[in-house]
Amino acid sequence: MPPQPSLRHAATARTRDPPPVPPQVKARKRRSMWGFGRQRSGAAQSPCTAALIPFLATLFVASTLTFWLFTHPAGQALLRSLLEPNATRTGAFAPGNVGIGDSDEAASEPTASDALAGEERTRSDRGGGAEGGEGDGRAGEGERVGSGQGRSKAAATPASAFGSDSFLREGNATVPRILTFDLVKTYSHDSRAFTQGLLYVDHEASGGRSSGEGVFYESTGEYGRSTVREVDVATGEVLNSVAQSADVFGEGLALHRDKLYQLAWRVRTGLVYDRETLEPRGSFQHGMADGWGLSVLNESVMVGTDGSSTLFHLHSSSFKAVARVTVKDGGRRIPNLNELEVVGGLVWANVWQSNCIAAIHPDSGRVLAWLDLSELQRQASERSNQLGSPGFDVLNGIAWDSKRNRLFVTGKYWPLMFHINPRMAPLKATPQERLAELKLVRQRCQPVRQFFT
């Protein structure tokens, strides 16, 4: 019979650590605890597994969808359509500003803007012409553009009607077209008006107050001199005017649902006026850091600028930014975007400190065309010198008559208002000549730097 252990030995035996558990067993226990271990056949699934796996799957799908909605262009477009159920899709362009008394059913001739919109839509449908940086200087002939099957006049207009039967390319990017213009008529303009915003309303929609050619609504700037005014097109006479307080520097102007919306410089607050009486109707807060240009893209979306290279899509009720698009030409940002006008679904923008207008695709931000108006600046300057008008300044102010396809342009302190007919410039004989011409236009039109931040 073996000897019995003493009490001391018995206590030591009871307090001794149990034998170590092998690491493989520990790992199996951890996996089983969280529900990720291999289940034995016929064993019930862990409650953690039943709850955690669907939760993680839902979280992954939700985060992926959110990232796509806010970063991918298609997702941003879908998000805008959900936020604005009554909005016209920006891919199917309407032929002008909505809400200014213009009828989409009015018969009209195709415009240069229509052709540019048609080109862009056709290229997108065929998957060509991705935007890129400056190419290697090689240029080639692109494919012919047909009329397409768009849901609007702009998209359905044959681009070939403007001689745009070939493309010029830099690398893999289609370069902007160069526009020229015909001067149709010259009108008088108040040389004391520091023009910041301009839009057109026809004679009938204005209540018959004009002398027959319609009226302009104009926003003028400078501290202590800012106004919103109604101006007779034919005579240049100011029919009605309301002045802002001395601390307001008036900026861009848009008309939506019979109300005028005026931006102000270096503030996020804009002012609202009744269109017929110009009586104040309150104010609004917008989603831009500064107020420069403003126009109506469709029933639910306005476009605005803050002096940078960003084109803001603003909800027309809340004025919150629902999208931000960077405007580029040849891979280069185009800052100093100023007064805006939507023409044929494209955004036409004055570029501050230049004599140029950029025709911009509202969704991609790509400059589709440049229009150099240096000749009009020269004529206005000569007239200003003849009149002895002080303070002659830069080109600024675009107004579009969508019923009669009339484009009006003027400038700050300009004594003249011009009715012009933009058209495609004749193509140069060789690709090298076309690239040289484009280089000169870009030197005149692309800003060297952004002046305000």
Short mmCIF file of C-alpha atoms in Angstrom, two decimals:
data_model
loop_
_atom_site.label_atom_id
_atom_site.label_comp_id
_atom_site.label_asym_id
_atom_site.label_seq_id
_atom_site.Cartn_x
_atom_site.Cartn_y
_atom_site.Cartn_z
CA MET A 1 0.00 0.00 0.00
CA PRO A 2 1.57 3.27 -1.05
CA PRO A 3 2.09 5.90 1.58
CA GLN A 4 -0.64 8.49 1.99
CA PRO A 5 0.39 12.08 1.18
CA SER A 6 0.78 14.42 4.04
CA LEU A 7 -1.63 17.31 4.53
CA ARG A 8 0.97 19.71 3.09
CA HIS A 9 1.32 17.62 -0.03
CA ALA A 10 -2.46 17.36 -0.37
CA ALA A 11 -2.87 21.15 -0.24
CA THR A 12 -0.16 21.62 -2.83
CA ALA A 13 -1.86 19.14 -5.12
CA ARG A 14 -5.21 20.97 -4.83
CA THR A 15 -3.74 24.41 -5.64
CA ARG A 16 -1.48 23.31 -8.51
CA ASP A 17 -2.38 24.87 -11.89
CA PRO A 18 -4.31 22.66 -14.29
CA PRO A 19 -2.44 21.31 -17.28
CA PRO A 20 -2.05 23.87 -20.11
CA VAL A 21 -4.61 23.89 -22.93
CA PRO A 22 -3.05 23.40 -26.40
CA PRO A 23 -3.17 26.53 -28.64
CA GLN A 24 -5.26 24.71 -31.25
CA VAL A 25 -7.97 24.09 -28.67
CA LYS A 26 -7.92 27.76 -27.60
CA ALA A 27 -8.35 28.91 -31.20
CA ARG A 28 -11.29 26.55 -31.68
CA LYS A 29 -12.92 27.89 -28.53
CA ARG A 30 -12.48 31.52 -29.65
CA ARG A 31 -13.97 30.79 -33.05
CA SER A 32 -16.89 28.98 -31.49
CA MET A 33 -17.52 31.82 -29.02
CA TRP A 34 -17.95 34.40 -31.82
CA GLY A 35 -19.81 32.03 -34.03
CA PHE A 36 -17.24 31.75 -36.82
CA GLY A 37 -15.95 28.29 -36.03
CA ARG A 38 -16.84 25.25 -38.07
CA GLN A 39 -20.13 23.87 -36.84
CA ARG A 40 -20.50 20.22 -36.06
CA SER A 41 -23.03 18.46 -38.18
CA GLY A 42 -26.48 18.92 -36.69
CA ALA A 43 -25.29 21.57 -34.18
CA ALA A 44 -27.38 24.72 -33.74
CA GLN A 45 -25.90 27.99 -35.14
CA SER A 46 -24.53 30.45 -32.59
CA PRO A 47 -26.83 33.45 -31.90
CA CYS A 48 -23.86 35.76 -32.55
CA THR A 49 -23.50 34.33 -36.04
CA ALA A 50 -27.17 34.86 -36.84
CA ALA A 51 -27.03 38.53 -35.80
CA LEU A 52 -23.52 39.63 -36.72
CA ILE A 53 -23.13 38.32 -40.28
CA PRO A 54 -26.27 40.07 -41.68
CA PHE A 55 -25.30 43.26 -39.85
CA LEU A 56 -21.81 43.29 -41.36
CA ALA A 57 -23.16 42.52 -44.83
CA THR A 58 -25.70 45.36 -44.59
CA LEU A 59 -23.02 47.75 -43.34
CA PHE A 60 -20.73 46.86 -46.26
CA VAL A 61 -23.47 47.35 -48.86
CA ALA A 62 -24.59 50.65 -47.31
CA SER A 63 -21.07 52.08 -47.12
CA THR A 64 -20.30 51.02 -50.71
CA LEU A 65 -23.54 52.57 -52.01
CA THR A 66 -22.92 55.80 -50.08
CA PHE A 67 -19.39 56.08 -51.46
CA TRP A 68 -20.69 55.53 -55.02
CA LEU A 69 -23.49 58.11 -54.64
CA PHE A 70 -21.17 60.86 -53.48
CA THR A 71 -18.11 60.18 -55.65
CA HIS A 72 -19.23 58.68 -58.97
CA PRO A 73 -20.82 61.06 -61.55
CA ALA A 74 -23.66 58.61 -62.18
CA GLY A 75 -24.25 58.34 -58.46
CA GLN A 76 -24.29 62.11 -58.06
CA ALA A 77 -26.81 62.38 -60.89
CA LEU A 78 -29.01 59.73 -59.26
CA LEU A 79 -28.76 61.53 -55.92
CA ARG A 80 -29.81 64.81 -57.53
CA SER A 81 -32.76 63.12 -59.22
CA LEU A 82 -33.87 61.66 -55.88
CA LEU A 83 -33.55 65.00 -54.11
CA GLU A 84 -35.27 66.86 -56.94
CA PRO A 85 -38.00 64.58 -58.33
CA ASN A 86 -39.39 67.25 -60.66
CA ALA A 87 -36.06 68.27 -62.13
CA THR A 88 -35.28 67.97 -65.80
CA ARG A 89 -32.38 65.57 -66.25
CA THR A 90 -29.35 67.61 -67.12
CA GLY A 91 -28.39 65.02 -69.70
CA ALA A 92 -31.47 65.99 -71.73
CA PHE A 93 -31.07 69.67 -72.19
CA ALA A 94 -33.88 72.20 -72.28
CA PRO A 95 -33.36 75.07 -74.73
CA GLY A 96 -32.92 77.85 -72.20
CA ASN A 97 -33.72 79.11 -68.73
CA VAL A 98 -36.84 77.75 -67.07
CA GLY A 99 -39.24 80.15 -65.43
CA ILE A 100 -38.67 83.30 -67.47
CA GLY A 101 -41.76 83.08 -69.60
CA ASP A 102 -40.17 81.23 -72.51
CA SER A 103 -42.00 78.42 -74.28
CA ASP A 104 -40.22 75.22 -75.21
CA GLU A 105 -42.69 74.77 -78.03
CA ALA A 106 -41.61 77.88 -79.88
CA ALA A 107 -40.07 77.08 -83.24
CA SER A 108 -36.43 78.06 -83.31
CA GLU A 109 -33.34 77.66 -85.40
CA PRO A 110 -30.49 75.57 -83.98
CA THR A 111 -27.77 77.50 -82.20
CA ALA A 112 -24.08 76.96 -81.65
CA SER A 113 -24.90 75.91 -78.11
CA ASP A 114 -27.34 73.30 -79.42
CA ALA A 115 -24.64 71.86 -81.65
CA LEU A 116 -22.12 71.71 -78.82
CA ALA A 117 -24.62 69.97 -76.56
CA GLY A 118 -25.39 67.52 -79.34
CA GLU A 119 -21.70 66.79 -79.85
CA GLU A 120 -21.14 66.15 -76.16
CA ARG A 121 -24.14 63.85 -75.88
CA THR A 122 -23.15 61.91 -79.00
CA ARG A 123 -19.57 61.49 -77.76
CA SER A 124 -20.80 60.28 -74.38
CA ASP A 125 -23.20 57.78 -75.94
CA ARG A 126 -20.42 56.37 -78.11
CA GLY A 127 -17.91 56.27 -75.26
CA GLY A 128 -15.34 58.58 -76.83
CA GLY A 129 -13.35 61.60 -75.80
CA ALA A 130 -12.55 61.14 -72.13
CA GLU A 131 -11.23 64.26 -70.58
CA GLY A 132 -7.51 64.29 -70.08
CA GLY A 133 -4.54 66.56 -69.83
CA GLU A 134 -2.69 68.25 -72.63
CA GLY A 135 -1.89 65.74 -75.32
CA ASP A 136 1.25 65.25 -77.28
CA GLY A 137 0.17 67.75 -79.88
CA ARG A 138 -1.06 65.15 -82.33
CA ALA A 139 -4.45 65.75 -83.86
CA GLY A 140 -6.65 63.59 -85.97
CA GLU A 141 -10.03 63.52 -87.57
CA GLY A 142 -12.81 62.15 -85.41
CA GLU A 143 -16.00 60.44 -86.45
CA ARG A 144 -18.90 62.30 -87.98
CA VAL A 145 -21.59 63.42 -85.55
CA GLY A 146 -25.16 62.49 -86.42
CA SER A 147 -28.36 63.95 -85.08
CA GLY A 148 -28.83 61.31 -82.40
CA GLN A 149 -32.08 60.49 -80.63
CA GLY A 150 -32.11 62.89 -77.72
CA ARG A 151 -35.13 63.86 -75.68
CA SER A 152 -34.65 67.59 -76.24
CA LYS A 153 -34.04 70.00 -79.06
CA ALA A 154 -30.43 70.55 -78.02
CA ALA A 155 -29.51 66.88 -78.10
CA ALA A 156 -31.40 66.23 -81.34
CA THR A 157 -29.86 69.10 -83.31
CA PRO A 158 -27.50 67.89 -86.06
CA ALA A 159 -24.07 69.17 -85.09
CA SER A 160 -23.11 69.07 -88.77
CA ALA A 161 -25.39 72.07 -89.29
CA PHE A 162 -22.52 74.15 -87.90
CA GLY A 163 -19.74 72.58 -89.91
CA SER A 164 -18.75 70.42 -86.93
CA ASP A 165 -18.36 67.25 -88.94
CA SER A 166 -14.93 66.51 -87.51
CA PHE A 167 -13.18 66.68 -84.17
CA LEU A 168 -9.75 67.90 -83.26
CA ARG A 169 -8.08 65.85 -80.57
CA GLU A 170 -5.21 66.25 -78.14
CA GLY A 171 -4.14 62.82 -77.03
CA ASN A 172 -7.42 61.17 -75.98
CA ALA A 173 -9.32 64.39 -75.25
CA THR A 174 -11.55 66.29 -77.63
CA VAL A 175 -10.50 69.94 -77.54
CA PRO A 176 -13.01 72.79 -77.24
CA ARG A 177 -14.46 74.35 -80.35
CA ILE A 178 -13.62 77.95 -81.23
CA LEU A 179 -16.62 80.20 -81.80
CA THR A 180 -16.88 83.45 -83.66
CA PHE A 181 -19.91 85.73 -83.96
CA ASP A 182 -21.94 88.01 -86.17
CA LEU A 183 -22.81 91.40 -84.71
CA VAL A 184 -26.55 91.83 -85.33
CA LYS A 185 -27.42 95.03 -83.50
CA THR A 186 -26.01 97.51 -80.99
CA TYR A 187 -28.10 99.03 -78.19
CA SER A 188 -27.49 101.72 -75.59
CA HIS A 189 -26.46 100.68 -72.10
CA ASP A 190 -26.10 102.74 -68.93
CA SER A 191 -22.39 103.52 -68.66
CA ARG A 192 -22.85 104.05 -64.91
CA ALA A 193 -23.99 100.45 -64.41
CA PHE A 194 -21.37 98.12 -62.93
CA THR A 195 -23.06 95.08 -64.52
CA GLN A 196 -22.90 91.91 -62.42
CA GLY A 197 -25.96 89.92 -63.50
CA LEU A 198 -28.14 90.11 -66.61
CA LEU A 199 -31.17 88.25 -67.94
CA TYR A 200 -33.87 88.76 -70.57
CA VAL A 201 -37.69 88.62 -70.41
CA ASP A 202 -39.82 89.04 -73.53
CA HIS A 203 -42.38 91.80 -74.07
CA GLU A 204 -45.44 89.69 -73.21
CA ALA A 205 -43.93 88.15 -70.08
CA SER A 206 -42.84 91.59 -68.88
CA GLY A 207 -46.46 92.74 -68.82
CA GLY A 208 -46.09 94.91 -71.89
CA ARG A 209 -43.97 97.47 -70.10
CA SER A 210 -41.24 97.46 -72.74
CA SER A 211 -41.29 99.32 -76.04
CA GLY A 212 -41.65 96.02 -77.86
CA GLU A 213 -38.34 94.15 -77.66
CA GLY A 214 -38.62 92.99 -74.06
CA VAL A 215 -36.73 93.95 -70.91
CA PHE A 216 -33.48 93.16 -69.17
CA TYR A 217 -33.27 92.54 -65.45
CA GLU A 218 -29.86 93.70 -64.36
CA SER A 219 -27.93 93.51 -61.11
CA THR A 220 -25.27 96.18 -60.59
CA GLY A 221 -22.49 96.21 -58.03
CA GLU A 222 -20.16 98.31 -55.89
CA TYR A 223 -20.76 99.28 -52.28
CA GLY A 224 -23.29 102.07 -51.96
CA ARG A 225 -24.28 101.82 -55.64
CA SER A 226 -25.70 98.31 -56.02
CA THR A 227 -29.14 97.96 -57.61
CA VAL A 228 -31.57 95.57 -59.24
CA ARG A 229 -33.21 97.23 -62.23
CA GLU A 230 -35.61 96.66 -65.09
CA VAL A 231 -34.29 98.06 -68.37
CA ASP A 232 -36.00 98.52 -71.74
CA VAL A 233 -34.02 96.57 -74.35
CA ALA A 234 -34.70 98.88 -77.28
CA THR A 235 -33.94 102.19 -75.58
CA GLY A 236 -31.73 101.30 -72.62
CA GLU A 237 -34.08 103.28 -70.37
CA VAL A 238 -34.25 102.17 -66.73
CA LEU A 239 -37.95 101.43 -66.13
CA ASN A 240 -37.67 100.51 -62.47
CA SER A 241 -34.88 100.18 -59.94
CA VAL A 242 -34.33 99.27 -56.31
CA ALA A 243 -31.14 100.09 -54.41
CA GLN A 244 -29.42 97.88 -51.87
CA SER A 245 -27.99 99.03 -48.56
CA ALA A 246 -24.49 100.49 -48.53
CA ASP A 247 -22.96 97.27 -47.14
CA VAL A 248 -24.18 95.14 -50.07
CA PHE A 249 -22.05 94.60 -53.18
CA GLY A 250 -24.50 93.23 -55.77
CA GLU A 251 -23.51 90.23 -57.88
CA GLY A 252 -25.23 87.61 -60.09
CA LEU A 253 -28.96 87.56 -60.80
CA ALA A 254 -31.42 84.77 -61.69
CA LEU A 255 -35.17 84.61 -62.28
CA HIS A 256 -37.14 81.64 -61.00
CA ARG A 257 -40.91 81.38 -60.54
CA ASP A 258 -41.44 85.13 -60.86
CA LYS A 259 -38.85 85.99 -58.23
CA LEU A 260 -35.45 87.56 -58.76
CA TYR A 261 -32.55 86.13 -56.76
CA GLN A 262 -29.51 88.35 -56.33
CA LEU A 263 -26.15 87.23 -54.96
CA ALA A 264 -23.79 89.50 -53.04
CA TRP A 265 -20.02 89.57 -52.93
CA ARG A 266 -18.11 87.90 -50.08
CA VAL A 267 -21.23 86.78 -48.21
CA ARG A 268 -23.40 83.67 -48.25
CA THR A 269 -26.64 85.67 -48.11
CA GLY A 270 -28.63 86.61 -51.20
CA LEU A 271 -31.65 88.86 -51.69
CA VAL A 272 -35.07 88.08 -53.19
CA TYR A 273 -37.31 90.46 -55.16
CA ASP A 274 -40.71 90.33 -56.81
CA ARG A 275 -40.14 90.43 -60.57
CA GLU A 276 -43.01 92.76 -61.46
CA THR A 277 -42.55 95.35 -58.72
CA LEU A 278 -38.93 94.76 -57.59
CA GLU A 279 -40.19 94.88 -54.01
CA PRO A 280 -37.97 92.95 -51.55
CA ARG A 281 -39.20 89.47 -50.66
CA GLY A 282 -36.65 88.43 -48.08
CA SER A 283 -33.28 86.74 -48.31
CA PHE A 284 -31.73 83.30 -48.72
CA GLN A 285 -28.60 81.44 -47.66
CA HIS A 286 -26.68 79.57 -50.35
CA GLY A 287 -24.08 76.82 -50.30
CA MET A 288 -21.19 78.79 -51.81
CA ALA A 289 -18.37 80.54 -50.00
CA ASP A 290 -18.96 83.67 -52.10
CA GLY A 291 -21.53 84.93 -54.58
CA TRP A 292 -20.53 85.72 -58.18
CA GLY A 293 -22.74 84.25 -60.92
CA LEU A 294 -26.19 82.65 -60.85
CA SER A 295 -28.53 81.16 -63.46
CA VAL A 296 -31.34 78.58 -63.73
CA LEU A 297 -30.40 75.16 -65.08
CA ASN A 298 -33.84 73.56 -64.75
CA GLU A 299 -36.95 73.76 -62.59
CA SER A 300 -35.20 72.41 -59.50
CA VAL A 301 -31.54 73.32 -59.94
CA MET A 302 -29.66 76.59 -60.28
CA VAL A 303 -25.99 76.91 -61.12
CA GLY A 304 -23.72 79.35 -59.35
CA THR A 305 -20.10 80.45 -59.13
CA ASP A 306 -17.96 81.86 -56.34
CA GLY A 307 -15.04 83.18 -58.39
CA SER A 308 -13.18 79.87 -58.35
CA SER A 309 -13.14 77.05 -60.92
CA THR A 310 -16.12 75.35 -59.25
CA LEU A 311 -19.58 75.28 -60.78
CA PHE A 312 -22.14 74.74 -58.02
CA HIS A 313 -25.47 72.98 -58.58
CA LEU A 314 -27.85 74.57 -56.07
CA HIS A 315 -31.29 73.30 -55.12
CA SER A 316 -33.69 76.02 -56.22
CA SER A 317 -35.68 75.88 -52.96
CA SER A 318 -33.05 75.36 -50.27
CA PHE A 319 -30.04 76.72 -52.22
CA LYS A 320 -27.95 73.94 -50.75
CA ALA A 321 -25.18 72.63 -53.00
CA VAL A 322 -26.28 69.25 -54.39
CA ALA A 323 -23.21 68.92 -56.64
CA ARG A 324 -19.88 70.63 -57.29
CA VAL A 325 -18.23 70.41 -60.69
CA THR A 326 -14.68 71.55 -61.48
CA VAL A 327 -14.49 73.45 -64.77
CA LYS A 328 -11.49 72.45 -66.89
CA ASP A 329 -10.05 72.92 -70.33
CA GLY A 330 -7.27 70.59 -71.46
CA GLY A 331 -6.82 69.33 -67.92
CA ARG A 332 -6.37 72.87 -66.57
CA ARG A 333 -8.77 74.42 -64.07
CA ILE A 334 -10.56 77.57 -65.23
CA PRO A 335 -10.96 79.94 -62.25
CA ASN A 336 -12.57 83.40 -62.04
CA LEU A 337 -15.91 82.15 -63.36
CA ASN A 338 -18.23 85.13 -63.16
CA GLU A 339 -21.66 85.94 -64.63
CA LEU A 340 -23.62 82.93 -65.93
CA GLU A 341 -26.36 82.23 -68.44
CA VAL A 342 -27.81 78.84 -69.35
CA VAL A 343 -28.10 78.65 -73.15
CA GLY A 344 -29.40 75.47 -74.75
CA GLY A 345 -28.59 73.44 -71.64
CA LEU A 346 -24.97 74.60 -71.53
CA VAL A 347 -23.61 77.05 -68.99
CA TRP A 348 -22.12 80.13 -70.66
CA ALA A 349 -19.78 81.89 -68.26
CA ASN A 350 -17.88 85.15 -68.34
CA VAL A 351 -14.29 84.60 -67.23
CA TRP A 352 -13.29 87.59 -65.14
CA GLN A 353 -10.31 89.63 -66.36
CA SER A 354 -10.73 88.29 -69.90
CA ASN A 355 -12.86 89.13 -72.93
CA CYS A 356 -13.99 85.53 -73.25
CA ILE A 357 -17.04 83.40 -72.62
CA ALA A 358 -16.70 79.69 -71.89
CA ALA A 359 -19.46 77.27 -72.92
CA ILE A 360 -19.43 74.61 -70.19
CA HIS A 361 -21.07 71.21 -69.89
CA PRO A 362 -22.93 71.42 -66.56
CA ASP A 363 -22.29 67.80 -65.51
CA SER A 364 -18.70 67.18 -66.60
CA GLY A 365 -17.43 70.75 -66.23
CA ARG A 366 -15.63 70.44 -69.56
CA VAL A 367 -15.25 73.62 -71.61
CA LEU A 368 -16.89 72.76 -74.92
CA ALA A 369 -16.17 76.07 -76.65
CA TRP A 370 -14.51 79.46 -76.29
CA LEU A 371 -15.98 82.72 -77.59
CA ASP A 372 -13.52 85.63 -77.72
CA LEU A 373 -15.29 89.02 -77.68
CA SER A 374 -12.21 91.25 -77.74
CA GLU A 375 -13.60 93.11 -80.76
CA LEU A 376 -16.72 94.11 -78.80
CA GLN A 377 -14.56 95.29 -75.93
CA ARG A 378 -12.66 97.49 -78.38
CA GLN A 379 -15.87 99.00 -79.78
CA ALA A 380 -17.30 99.65 -76.32
CA SER A 381 -14.03 101.23 -75.18
CA GLU A 382 -13.98 103.58 -78.17
CA ARG A 383 -17.58 104.63 -77.50
CA SER A 384 -16.80 105.15 -73.83
CA ASN A 385 -13.90 107.45 -74.74
CA GLN A 386 -16.14 109.43 -77.08
CA LEU A 387 -18.69 109.93 -74.32
CA GLY A 388 -16.04 110.67 -71.71
CA SER A 389 -17.45 107.91 -69.51
CA PRO A 390 -15.18 107.12 -66.55
CA GLY A 391 -14.38 103.69 -65.16
CA PHE A 392 -14.71 101.51 -68.27
CA ASP A 393 -14.23 97.90 -67.08
CA VAL A 394 -14.32 94.24 -68.16
CA LEU A 395 -16.77 92.18 -70.18
CA ASN A 396 -19.56 90.90 -67.91
CA GLY A 397 -23.20 90.20 -68.61
CA ILE A 398 -24.91 87.54 -70.75
CA ALA A 399 -28.64 87.40 -71.52
CA TRP A 400 -30.44 84.85 -73.69
CA ASP A 401 -33.72 85.30 -75.57
CA SER A 402 -34.71 81.67 -76.14
CA LYS A 403 -37.78 82.47 -78.25
CA ARG A 404 -35.89 84.47 -80.86
CA ASN A 405 -32.43 82.96 -80.33
CA ARG A 406 -30.86 86.28 -79.43
CA LEU A 407 -27.75 86.50 -77.28
CA PHE A 408 -26.96 89.82 -75.60
CA VAL A 409 -23.63 90.74 -74.02
CA THR A 410 -22.26 93.82 -72.29
CA GLY A 411 -19.72 94.81 -69.64
CA LYS A 412 -19.15 96.80 -66.48
CA TYR A 413 -19.61 100.51 -67.21
CA TRP A 414 -20.00 99.72 -70.91
CA PRO A 415 -22.09 102.29 -72.84
CA LEU A 416 -23.19 99.62 -75.33
CA MET A 417 -25.20 96.39 -75.30
CA PHE A 418 -24.57 93.97 -78.18
CA HIS A 419 -26.91 91.47 -79.84
CA ILE A 420 -24.68 88.81 -81.36
CA ASN A 421 -25.12 85.52 -83.18
CA PRO A 422 -22.39 83.04 -82.12
CA ARG A 423 -21.38 80.43 -84.67
CA MET A 424 -18.65 77.88 -85.21
CA ALA A 425 -15.45 79.41 -86.53
CA PRO A 426 -14.27 77.98 -89.87
CA LEU A 427 -11.91 75.07 -89.39
CA LYS A 428 -8.31 75.66 -90.29
CA ALA A 429 -6.87 73.63 -93.14
CA THR A 430 -4.55 71.40 -91.11
CA PRO A 431 -4.54 69.98 -87.58
CA GLN A 432 -1.35 71.91 -86.84
CA GLU A 433 -3.04 75.21 -87.75
CA ARG A 434 -6.05 74.33 -85.63
CA LEU A 435 -3.90 73.58 -82.59
CA ALA A 436 -1.99 76.83 -83.09
CA GLU A 437 -5.28 78.74 -83.23
CA LEU A 438 -6.52 77.01 -80.09
CA LYS A 439 -3.28 77.84 -78.28
CA LEU A 440 -3.77 81.55 -79.04
CA VAL A 441 -7.38 81.45 -77.85
CA ARG A 442 -6.36 79.73 -74.63
CA GLN A 443 -3.69 82.34 -74.01
CA ARG A 444 -6.35 85.06 -74.24
CA CYS A 445 -9.12 83.22 -72.41
CA GLN A 446 -7.59 81.00 -69.72
CA PRO A 447 -6.81 82.94 -66.52
CA VAL A 448 -3.24 82.94 -65.30
CA ARG A 449 -4.37 82.58 -61.69
CA GLN A 450 -7.36 82.82 -59.39
CA PHE A 451 -7.65 86.38 -58.11
CA PHE A 452 -9.96 85.80 -55.14
CA THR A 453 -10.11 82.85 -52.77
#
